[in-house]
C-alpha atoms as a PDB file:
ATOM      1  CA  MET A   1       0.000   0.000   0.000  1.00  0.00           C
ATOM      2  CA  TYR A   2       1.222   3.496  -0.803  1.00  0.00           C
ATOM      3  CA  ASP A   3       0.083   7.124  -0.696  1.00  0.00           C
ATOM      4  CA  LYS A   4      -0.883   8.673  -4.015  1.00  0.00           C
ATOM      5  CA  ARG A   5      -0.759  12.439  -4.357  1.00  0.00           C
ATOM      6  CA  MET A   6      -3.913  14.053  -5.702  1.00  0.00           C
ATOM      7  CA  GLU A   7      -5.166  17.564  -6.408  1.00  0.00           C
ATOM      8  CA  CYS A   8      -8.865  18.280  -6.047  1.00  0.00           C
ATOM      9  CA  PRO A   9     -10.335  19.768  -9.260  1.00  0.00           C
ATOM     10  CA  ILE A  10     -13.002  21.596  -7.231  1.00  0.00           C
ATOM     11  CA  CYS A  11     -11.112  23.324  -4.394  1.00  0.00           C
ATOM     12  CA  MET A  12      -7.588  22.725  -5.795  1.00  0.00           C
ATOM     13  CA  SER A  13      -6.371  21.371  -2.449  1.00  0.00           C
ATOM     14  CA  PRO A  14      -3.583  18.755  -2.520  1.00  0.00           C
ATOM     15  CA  TYR A  15      -4.208  15.528  -0.619  1.00  0.00           C
ATOM     16  CA  GLN A  16      -3.089  11.917  -0.398  1.00  0.00           C
ATOM     17  CA  THR A  17      -5.091   8.722  -0.746  1.00  0.00           C
ATOM     18  CA  LYS A  18      -4.189   5.075  -0.254  1.00  0.00           C
ATOM     19  CA  LYS A  19      -3.675   2.770  -3.230  1.00  0.00           C
ATOM     20  CA  ILE A  20      -2.463  -0.820  -3.447  1.00  0.00           C
ATOM     21  CA  LEU A  21       0.517  -1.782  -5.569  1.00  0.00           C
ATOM     22  CA  SER A  22      -0.552  -4.250  -8.247  1.00  0.00           C
ATOM     23  CA  ARG A  23       2.321  -6.609  -7.442  1.00  0.00           C
ATOM     24  CA  PHE A  24       0.799  -7.256  -3.997  1.00  0.00           C
ATOM     25  CA  VAL A  25      -2.671  -8.037  -5.357  1.00  0.00           C
ATOM     26  CA  ARG A  26      -3.422 -11.773  -5.357  1.00  0.00           C
ATOM     27  CA  VAL A  27      -6.734 -12.836  -6.931  1.00  0.00           C
ATOM     28  CA  ALA A  28      -8.008 -16.102  -5.430  1.00  0.00           C
ATOM     29  CA  SER A  29     -11.091 -16.399  -7.654  1.00  0.00           C
ATOM     30  CA  LEU A  30     -13.209 -14.417 -10.106  1.00  0.00           C
ATOM     31  CA  ASP A  31     -17.012 -14.351 -10.150  1.00  0.00           C
ATOM     32  CA  THR A  32     -18.964 -14.410 -13.405  1.00  0.00           C
ATOM     33  CA  ASP A  33     -19.607 -10.636 -13.165  1.00  0.00           C
ATOM     34  CA  PHE A  34     -15.858  -9.937 -12.726  1.00  0.00           C
ATOM     35  CA  TYR A  35     -15.999  -9.531  -8.938  1.00  0.00           C
ATOM     36  CA  SER A  36     -12.581 -10.539  -7.611  1.00  0.00           C
ATOM     37  CA  VAL A  37     -12.006 -12.473  -4.397  1.00  0.00           C
ATOM     38  CA  TYR A  38      -8.540 -11.677  -3.045  1.00  0.00           C
ATOM     39  CA  GLU A  39      -6.199 -13.909  -1.066  1.00  0.00           C
ATOM     40  CA  TYR A  40      -5.413 -11.079   1.344  1.00  0.00           C
ATOM     41  CA  THR A  41      -8.620  -9.286   2.319  1.00  0.00           C
ATOM     42  CA  HIS A  42      -6.787  -6.223   3.653  1.00  0.00           C
ATOM     43  CA  LEU A  43      -5.144  -5.761   0.236  1.00  0.00           C
ATOM     44  CA  ASN A  44      -8.383  -5.320  -1.701  1.00  0.00           C
ATOM     45  CA  PRO A  45      -8.046  -2.542  -4.316  1.00  0.00           C
ATOM     46  CA  LEU A  46     -11.845  -2.306  -4.523  1.00  0.00           C
ATOM     47  CA  LEU A  47     -11.800  -0.496  -1.167  1.00  0.00           C
ATOM     48  CA  TYR A  48      -9.537   2.267  -2.497  1.00  0.00           C
ATOM     49  CA  HIS A  49     -10.936   2.887  -5.972  1.00  0.00           C
ATOM     50  CA  VAL A  50     -12.569   6.185  -4.959  1.00  0.00           C
ATOM     51  CA  ASN A  51     -10.577   9.347  -4.281  1.00  0.00           C
ATOM     52  CA  ILE A  52     -12.127  11.775  -1.766  1.00  0.00           C
ATOM     53  CA  CYS A  53     -10.881  15.287  -1.099  1.00  0.00           C
ATOM     54  CA  PRO A  54     -10.748  15.679   2.711  1.00  0.00           C
ATOM     55  CA  ASN A  55     -11.142  19.437   2.383  1.00  0.00           C
ATOM     56  CA  CYS A  56     -14.336  19.734   0.279  1.00  0.00           C
ATOM     57  CA  GLY A  57     -15.668  16.192  -0.154  1.00  0.00           C
ATOM     58  CA  TYR A  58     -15.483  15.980  -3.956  1.00  0.00           C
ATOM     59  CA  SER A  59     -15.195  12.288  -4.806  1.00  0.00           C
ATOM     60  CA  HIS A  60     -14.226  10.628  -8.055  1.00  0.00           C
ATOM     61  CA  THR A  61     -12.423   7.694  -9.648  1.00  0.00           C
ATOM     62  CA  GLU A  62      -9.921   7.430 -12.487  1.00  0.00           C
ATOM     63  CA  ASP A  63     -12.881   6.597 -14.743  1.00  0.00           C
ATOM     64  CA  PHE A  64     -14.351  10.090 -14.384  1.00  0.00           C
ATOM     65  CA  SER A  65     -13.925  12.487 -17.290  1.00  0.00           C
ATOM     66  CA  PRO A  66     -11.668  15.498 -16.592  1.00  0.00           C
ATOM     67  CA  TYR A  67     -14.336  17.639 -18.305  1.00  0.00           C
ATOM     68  CA  PHE A  68     -16.909  19.464 -16.183  1.00  0.00           C
ATOM     69  CA  PRO A  69     -20.107  20.541 -17.980  1.00  0.00           C
ATOM     70  CA  PRO A  70     -21.331  24.118 -17.464  1.00  0.00           C
ATOM     71  CA  ASN A  71     -22.502  24.726 -13.858  1.00  0.00           C
ATOM     72  CA  ALA A  72     -21.340  21.264 -12.711  1.00  0.00           C
ATOM     73  CA  LYS A  73     -18.656  22.647 -10.387  1.00  0.00           C
ATOM     74  CA  GLU A  74     -21.154  25.104  -8.932  1.00  0.00           C
ATOM     75  CA  GLN A  75     -23.636  22.270  -8.325  1.00  0.00           C
ATOM     76  CA  ILE A  76     -20.984  20.170  -6.594  1.00  0.00           C
ATOM     77  CA  ALA A  77     -19.806  23.124  -4.501  1.00  0.00           C
ATOM     78  CA  GLN A  78     -23.366  23.845  -3.390  1.00  0.00           C
ATOM     79  CA  LYS A  79     -24.651  20.308  -2.812  1.00  0.00           C
ATOM     80  CA  VAL A  80     -21.492  18.502  -1.689  1.00  0.00           C
ATOM     81  CA  CYS A  81     -18.846  20.939  -0.482  1.00  0.00           C
ATOM     82  CA  GLN A  82     -21.135  23.193   1.565  1.00  0.00           C
ATOM     83  CA  ALA A  83     -22.548  20.180   3.408  1.00  0.00           C
ATOM     84  CA  TRP A  84     -19.151  18.530   3.891  1.00  0.00           C
ATOM     85  CA  THR A  85     -17.688  18.027   7.362  1.00  0.00           C
ATOM     86  CA  GLN A  86     -13.931  17.745   6.945  1.00  0.00           C
ATOM     87  CA  GLN A  87     -12.830  14.118   7.254  1.00  0.00           C
ATOM     88  CA  ASP A  88     -10.027  12.009   5.890  1.00  0.00           C
ATOM     89  CA  TYR A  89     -10.637   8.951   3.719  1.00  0.00           C
ATOM     90  CA  GLY A  90      -6.924   8.698   2.935  1.00  0.00           C
ATOM     91  CA  ASN A  91      -6.162   5.964   5.469  1.00  0.00           C
ATOM     92  CA  GLU A  92      -7.097   2.278   5.571  1.00  0.00           C
ATOM     93  CA  ARG A  93     -10.785   1.738   4.808  1.00  0.00           C
ATOM     94  CA  SER A  94     -13.331  -0.684   6.168  1.00  0.00           C
ATOM     95  CA  VAL A  95     -15.956  -2.101   3.810  1.00  0.00           C
ATOM     96  CA  LEU A  96     -18.560   0.262   5.301  1.00  0.00           C
ATOM     97  CA  LYS A  97     -16.294   3.268   4.776  1.00  0.00           C
ATOM     98  CA  ALA A  98     -15.622   2.141   1.199  1.00  0.00           C
ATOM     99  CA  ILE A  99     -19.386   1.883   0.528  1.00  0.00           C
ATOM    100  CA  ASN A 100     -19.836   5.430   1.821  1.00  0.00           C
ATOM    101  CA  ALA A 101     -16.984   6.568  -0.453  1.00  0.00           C
ATOM    102  CA  TYR A 102     -18.645   4.980  -3.510  1.00  0.00           C
ATOM    103  CA  LYS A 103     -22.015   6.509  -2.678  1.00  0.00           C
ATOM    104  CA  LEU A 104     -20.441   9.949  -2.418  1.00  0.00           C
ATOM    105  CA  ALA A 105     -18.650   9.393  -5.740  1.00  0.00           C
ATOM    106  CA  LEU A 106     -21.966   8.284  -7.241  1.00  0.00           C
ATOM    107  CA  TYR A 107     -23.622  11.508  -6.070  1.00  0.00           C
ATOM    108  CA  CYS A 108     -20.773  13.577  -7.547  1.00  0.00           C
ATOM    109  CA  ALA A 109     -20.991  11.600 -10.810  1.00  0.00           C
ATOM    110  CA  LEU A 110     -24.710  12.339 -11.099  1.00  0.00           C
ATOM    111  CA  LEU A 111     -24.179  16.046 -10.412  1.00  0.00           C
ATOM    112  CA  LYS A 112     -21.336  16.082 -12.936  1.00  0.00           C
ATOM    113  CA  LYS A 113     -23.459  14.183 -15.488  1.00  0.00           C
ATOM    114  CA  GLU A 114     -20.884  11.458 -15.980  1.00  0.00           C
ATOM    115  CA  LYS A 115     -21.493   8.810 -18.622  1.00  0.00           C
ATOM    116  CA  HIS A 116     -23.873   5.944 -17.936  1.00  0.00           C
ATOM    117  CA  VAL A 117     -20.998   3.476 -18.218  1.00  0.00           C
ATOM    118  CA  THR A 118     -19.107   5.262 -15.411  1.00  0.00           C
ATOM    119  CA  ILE A 119     -22.174   5.392 -13.175  1.00  0.00           C
ATOM    120  CA  ALA A 120     -22.877   1.703 -13.909  1.00  0.00           C
ATOM    121  CA  GLY A 121     -19.363   0.801 -12.791  1.00  0.00           C
ATOM    122  CA  LEU A 122     -19.793   2.622  -9.468  1.00  0.00           C
ATOM    123  CA  LEU A 123     -23.120   0.880  -8.822  1.00  0.00           C
ATOM    124  CA  LEU A 124     -21.664  -2.519  -9.683  1.00  0.00           C
ATOM    125  CA  ARG A 125     -18.775  -2.015  -7.261  1.00  0.00           C
ATOM    126  CA  ILE A 126     -21.196  -1.027  -4.494  1.00  0.00           C
ATOM    127  CA  ALA A 127     -23.060  -4.291  -5.183  1.00  0.00           C
ATOM    128  CA  TRP A 128     -19.751  -6.187  -4.919  1.00  0.00           C
ATOM    129  CA  LEU A 129     -19.016  -4.621  -1.529  1.00  0.00           C
ATOM    130  CA  HIS A 130     -22.439  -5.717  -0.281  1.00  0.00           C
ATOM    131  CA  ARG A 131     -21.654  -9.209  -1.609  1.00  0.00           C
ATOM    132  CA  LEU A 132     -18.457  -9.150   0.418  1.00  0.00           C
ATOM    133  CA  GLU A 133     -20.593  -8.441   3.496  1.00  0.00           C
ATOM    134  CA  ARG A 134     -23.258 -11.013   2.453  1.00  0.00           C
ATOM    135  CA  ARG A 135     -26.004  -8.386   2.275  1.00  0.00           C
ATOM    136  CA  GLU A 136     -27.998 -10.106  -0.479  1.00  0.00           C
ATOM    137  CA  GLU A 137     -30.920  -7.678  -0.689  1.00  0.00           C
ATOM    138  CA  GLU A 138     -28.660  -4.633  -0.945  1.00  0.00           C
ATOM    139  CA  GLU A 139     -26.451  -6.431  -3.439  1.00  0.00           C
ATOM    140  CA  LYS A 140     -29.425  -7.218  -5.685  1.00  0.00           C
ATOM    141  CA  ARG A 141     -30.727  -3.634  -5.395  1.00  0.00           C
ATOM    142  CA  PHE A 142     -27.457  -2.192  -6.654  1.00  0.00           C
ATOM    143  CA  LEU A 143     -27.092  -4.869  -9.339  1.00  0.00           C
ATOM    144  CA  LEU A 144     -30.462  -3.742 -10.718  1.00  0.00           C
ATOM    145  CA  HIS A 145     -29.389  -0.083 -10.708  1.00  0.00           C
ATOM    146  CA  SER A 146     -26.129  -1.027 -12.416  1.00  0.00           C
ATOM    147  CA  LEU A 147     -27.985  -3.107 -15.003  1.00  0.00           C
ATOM    148  CA  ASN A 148     -30.210  -0.146 -15.910  1.00  0.00           C
ATOM    149  CA  GLU A 149     -27.181   2.119 -16.371  1.00  0.00           C
ATOM    150  CA  TYR A 150     -25.331  -0.427 -18.531  1.00  0.00           C
ATOM    151  CA  LYS A 151     -28.441  -0.724 -20.719  1.00  0.00           C
ATOM    152  CA  LEU A 152     -28.542   3.055 -21.108  1.00  0.00           C
ATOM    153  CA  SER A 153     -24.835   3.043 -21.930  1.00  0.00           C
ATOM    154  CA  TYR A 154     -25.413   0.407 -24.619  1.00  0.00           C
ATOM    155  CA  GLU A 155     -28.424   2.246 -26.052  1.00  0.00           C
ATOM    156  CA  THR A 156     -26.567   5.591 -26.197  1.00  0.00           C
ATOM    157  CA  ASP A 157     -23.127   4.176 -27.129  1.00  0.00           C
ATOM    158  CA  ASP A 158     -21.519   6.242 -24.387  1.00  0.00           C
ATOM    159  CA  PHE A 159     -19.087   3.415 -23.557  1.00  0.00           C
ATOM    160  CA  GLN A 160     -17.296   3.970 -26.879  1.00  0.00           C
ATOM    161  CA  SER A 161     -14.577   6.250 -25.502  1.00  0.00           C
ATOM    162  CA  SER A 162     -14.132   4.241 -22.278  1.00  0.00           C
ATOM    163  CA  LYS A 163     -12.121   1.121 -21.452  1.00  0.00           C
ATOM    164  CA  MET A 164     -15.254  -0.976 -21.987  1.00  0.00           C
ATOM    165  CA  THR A 165     -15.949  -2.853 -25.214  1.00  0.00           C
ATOM    166  CA  ILE A 166     -19.358  -3.600 -26.687  1.00  0.00           C
ATOM    167  CA  THR A 167     -18.776  -7.288 -25.924  1.00  0.00           C
ATOM    168  CA  LYS A 168     -18.125  -6.616 -22.241  1.00  0.00           C
ATOM    169  CA  VAL A 169     -21.084  -4.229 -21.930  1.00  0.00           C
ATOM    170  CA  LEU A 170     -23.420  -6.796 -23.527  1.00  0.00           C
ATOM    171  CA  TYR A 171     -21.982  -9.536 -21.321  1.00  0.00           C
ATOM    172  CA  LEU A 172     -22.541  -7.515 -18.147  1.00  0.00           C
ATOM    173  CA  ILE A 173     -26.112  -6.692 -19.195  1.00  0.00           C
ATOM    174  CA  GLY A 174     -26.709 -10.410 -19.697  1.00  0.00           C
ATOM    175  CA  GLU A 175     -24.974 -11.471 -16.496  1.00  0.00           C
ATOM    176  CA  LEU A 176     -26.646  -8.854 -14.288  1.00  0.00           C
ATOM    177  CA  ASN A 177     -30.012  -9.872 -15.740  1.00  0.00           C
ATOM    178  CA  ARG A 178     -29.174 -13.482 -14.854  1.00  0.00           C
ATOM    179  CA  ARG A 179     -28.151 -12.581 -11.312  1.00  0.00           C
ATOM    180  CA  VAL A 180     -31.387 -10.710 -10.591  1.00  0.00           C
ATOM    181  CA  GLY A 181     -33.505 -13.574 -11.938  1.00  0.00           C
ATOM    182  CA  GLN A 182     -34.344 -12.230 -15.397  1.00  0.00           C
ATOM    183  CA  GLU A 183     -33.075 -15.226 -17.325  1.00  0.00           C
ATOM    184  CA  HIS A 184     -35.042 -14.660 -20.527  1.00  0.00           C
ATOM    185  CA  GLU A 185     -33.432 -11.217 -20.929  1.00  0.00           C
ATOM    186  CA  ALA A 186     -30.050 -12.667 -19.980  1.00  0.00           C
ATOM    187  CA  SER A 187     -30.304 -15.312 -22.720  1.00  0.00           C
ATOM    188  CA  TYR A 188     -31.084 -12.627 -25.288  1.00  0.00           C
ATOM    189  CA  TYR A 189     -27.957 -10.601 -24.538  1.00  0.00           C
ATOM    190  CA  PHE A 190     -25.700 -13.647 -24.342  1.00  0.00           C
ATOM    191  CA  SER A 191     -27.041 -14.812 -27.710  1.00  0.00           C
ATOM    192  CA  GLN A 192     -26.321 -11.369 -29.181  1.00  0.00           C
ATOM    193  CA  ILE A 193     -22.670 -11.794 -28.237  1.00  0.00           C
ATOM    194  CA  ILE A 194     -22.485 -15.322 -29.645  1.00  0.00           C
ATOM    195  CA  GLN A 195     -24.290 -14.521 -32.907  1.00  0.00           C
ATOM    196  CA  ARG A 196     -23.007 -11.024 -33.707  1.00  0.00           C
ATOM    197  CA  HIS A 197     -19.683 -10.473 -31.931  1.00  0.00           C
ATOM    198  CA  SER A 198     -17.992 -13.883 -31.708  1.00  0.00           C
ATOM    199  CA  LYS A 199     -15.439 -13.078 -34.431  1.00  0.00           C
ATOM    200  CA  ALA A 200     -14.362  -9.597 -33.323  1.00  0.00           C
ATOM    201  CA  GLY A 201     -14.958  -9.718 -29.557  1.00  0.00           C
ATOM    202  CA  ASP A 202     -12.716 -10.712 -26.654  1.00  0.00           C
ATOM    203  CA  PRO A 203     -12.386 -14.533 -26.858  1.00  0.00           C
ATOM    204  CA  LYS A 204     -12.504 -14.911 -23.061  1.00  0.00           C
ATOM    205  CA  ILE A 205     -15.764 -12.955 -22.792  1.00  0.00           C
ATOM    206  CA  ILE A 206     -17.228 -14.861 -25.770  1.00  0.00           C
ATOM    207  CA  GLU A 207     -16.456 -18.112 -23.943  1.00  0.00           C
ATOM    208  CA  MET A 208     -18.010 -16.778 -20.719  1.00  0.00           C
ATOM    209  CA  ALA A 209     -21.152 -15.754 -22.636  1.00  0.00           C
ATOM    210  CA  ARG A 210     -21.411 -19.263 -24.134  1.00  0.00           C
ATOM    211  CA  ASP A 211     -21.036 -20.807 -20.673  1.00  0.00           C
ATOM    212  CA  ARG A 212     -23.719 -18.594 -19.106  1.00  0.00           C
ATOM    213  CA  TYR A 213     -26.074 -19.191 -22.052  1.00  0.00           C
ATOM    214  CA  GLN A 214     -25.610 -22.952 -21.743  1.00  0.00           C
ATOM    215  CA  GLU A 215     -26.150 -22.834 -17.974  1.00  0.00           C
ATOM    216  CA  ILE A 216     -29.480 -21.054 -18.462  1.00  0.00           C
ATOM    217  CA  ARG A 217     -30.543 -23.556 -21.159  1.00  0.00           C
ATOM    218  CA  GLU A 218     -29.656 -26.501 -18.904  1.00  0.00           C
ATOM    219  CA  LYS A 219     -31.532 -25.007 -15.972  1.00  0.00           C
ATOM    220  CA  GLN A 220     -34.624 -24.373 -18.099  1.00  0.00           C
ATOM    221  CA  LYS A 221     -34.437 -27.941 -19.443  1.00  0.00           C
ATOM    222  CA  GLN A 222     -34.254 -29.405 -15.925  1.00  0.00           C
ATOM    223  CA  GLU A 223     -37.163 -27.255 -14.753  1.00  0.00           C
ATOM    224  CA  ALA A 224     -39.259 -28.389 -17.744  1.00  0.00           C
ATOM    225  CA  GLU A 225     -38.529 -32.054 -16.956  1.00  0.00           C
ATOM    226  CA  VAL A 226     -39.705 -31.595 -13.359  1.00  0.00           C
ATOM    227  CA  ILE A 227     -42.986 -30.105 -14.573  1.00  0.00           C
END
């Protein structure tokens, strides 16, 4: 773990925040929605993804655009900074503190009118943190919110200038549908990957889409046999 120097784009104050060196990160397993389980729970980079200015409360991640639309800074100053009680998120974080950090970043993202794909990623990570704490209802609630944002991102193509590919966006829409019990919708999006993007997409994600699609088909077949 190390201290990364930051400068707040709202109040221009310098501050430091904790990050984890990639060479110390050990992934024990990976869930089907890309949630990582780490060998060392205290070295979980998910906890430190959000940067929070201790002076004014502006919160963001590296996925945020450096561009601020007209009046966005004024909105953040009024609705976040004026209500902020100075506190430091730059030390080690508990899961609860990390959830609070993500929720504050989500609020800033909405005020800043960040892209749907960025907002979807924040919501998905909040769901993962609830999974870590075994809060199933809260996890499902945030998975649904994330699903809706990924669908909007796909419909508006706003993922195009991000790190996300169309294959990964479609896969996450399918997988989040599957996880919240909407298997018919999940099958549709997985089939879109298999039929339309299997030649140009990421081979690993194509394989994952095939696996999820087959799992749904097998489950439906078993349920039909019981009936």
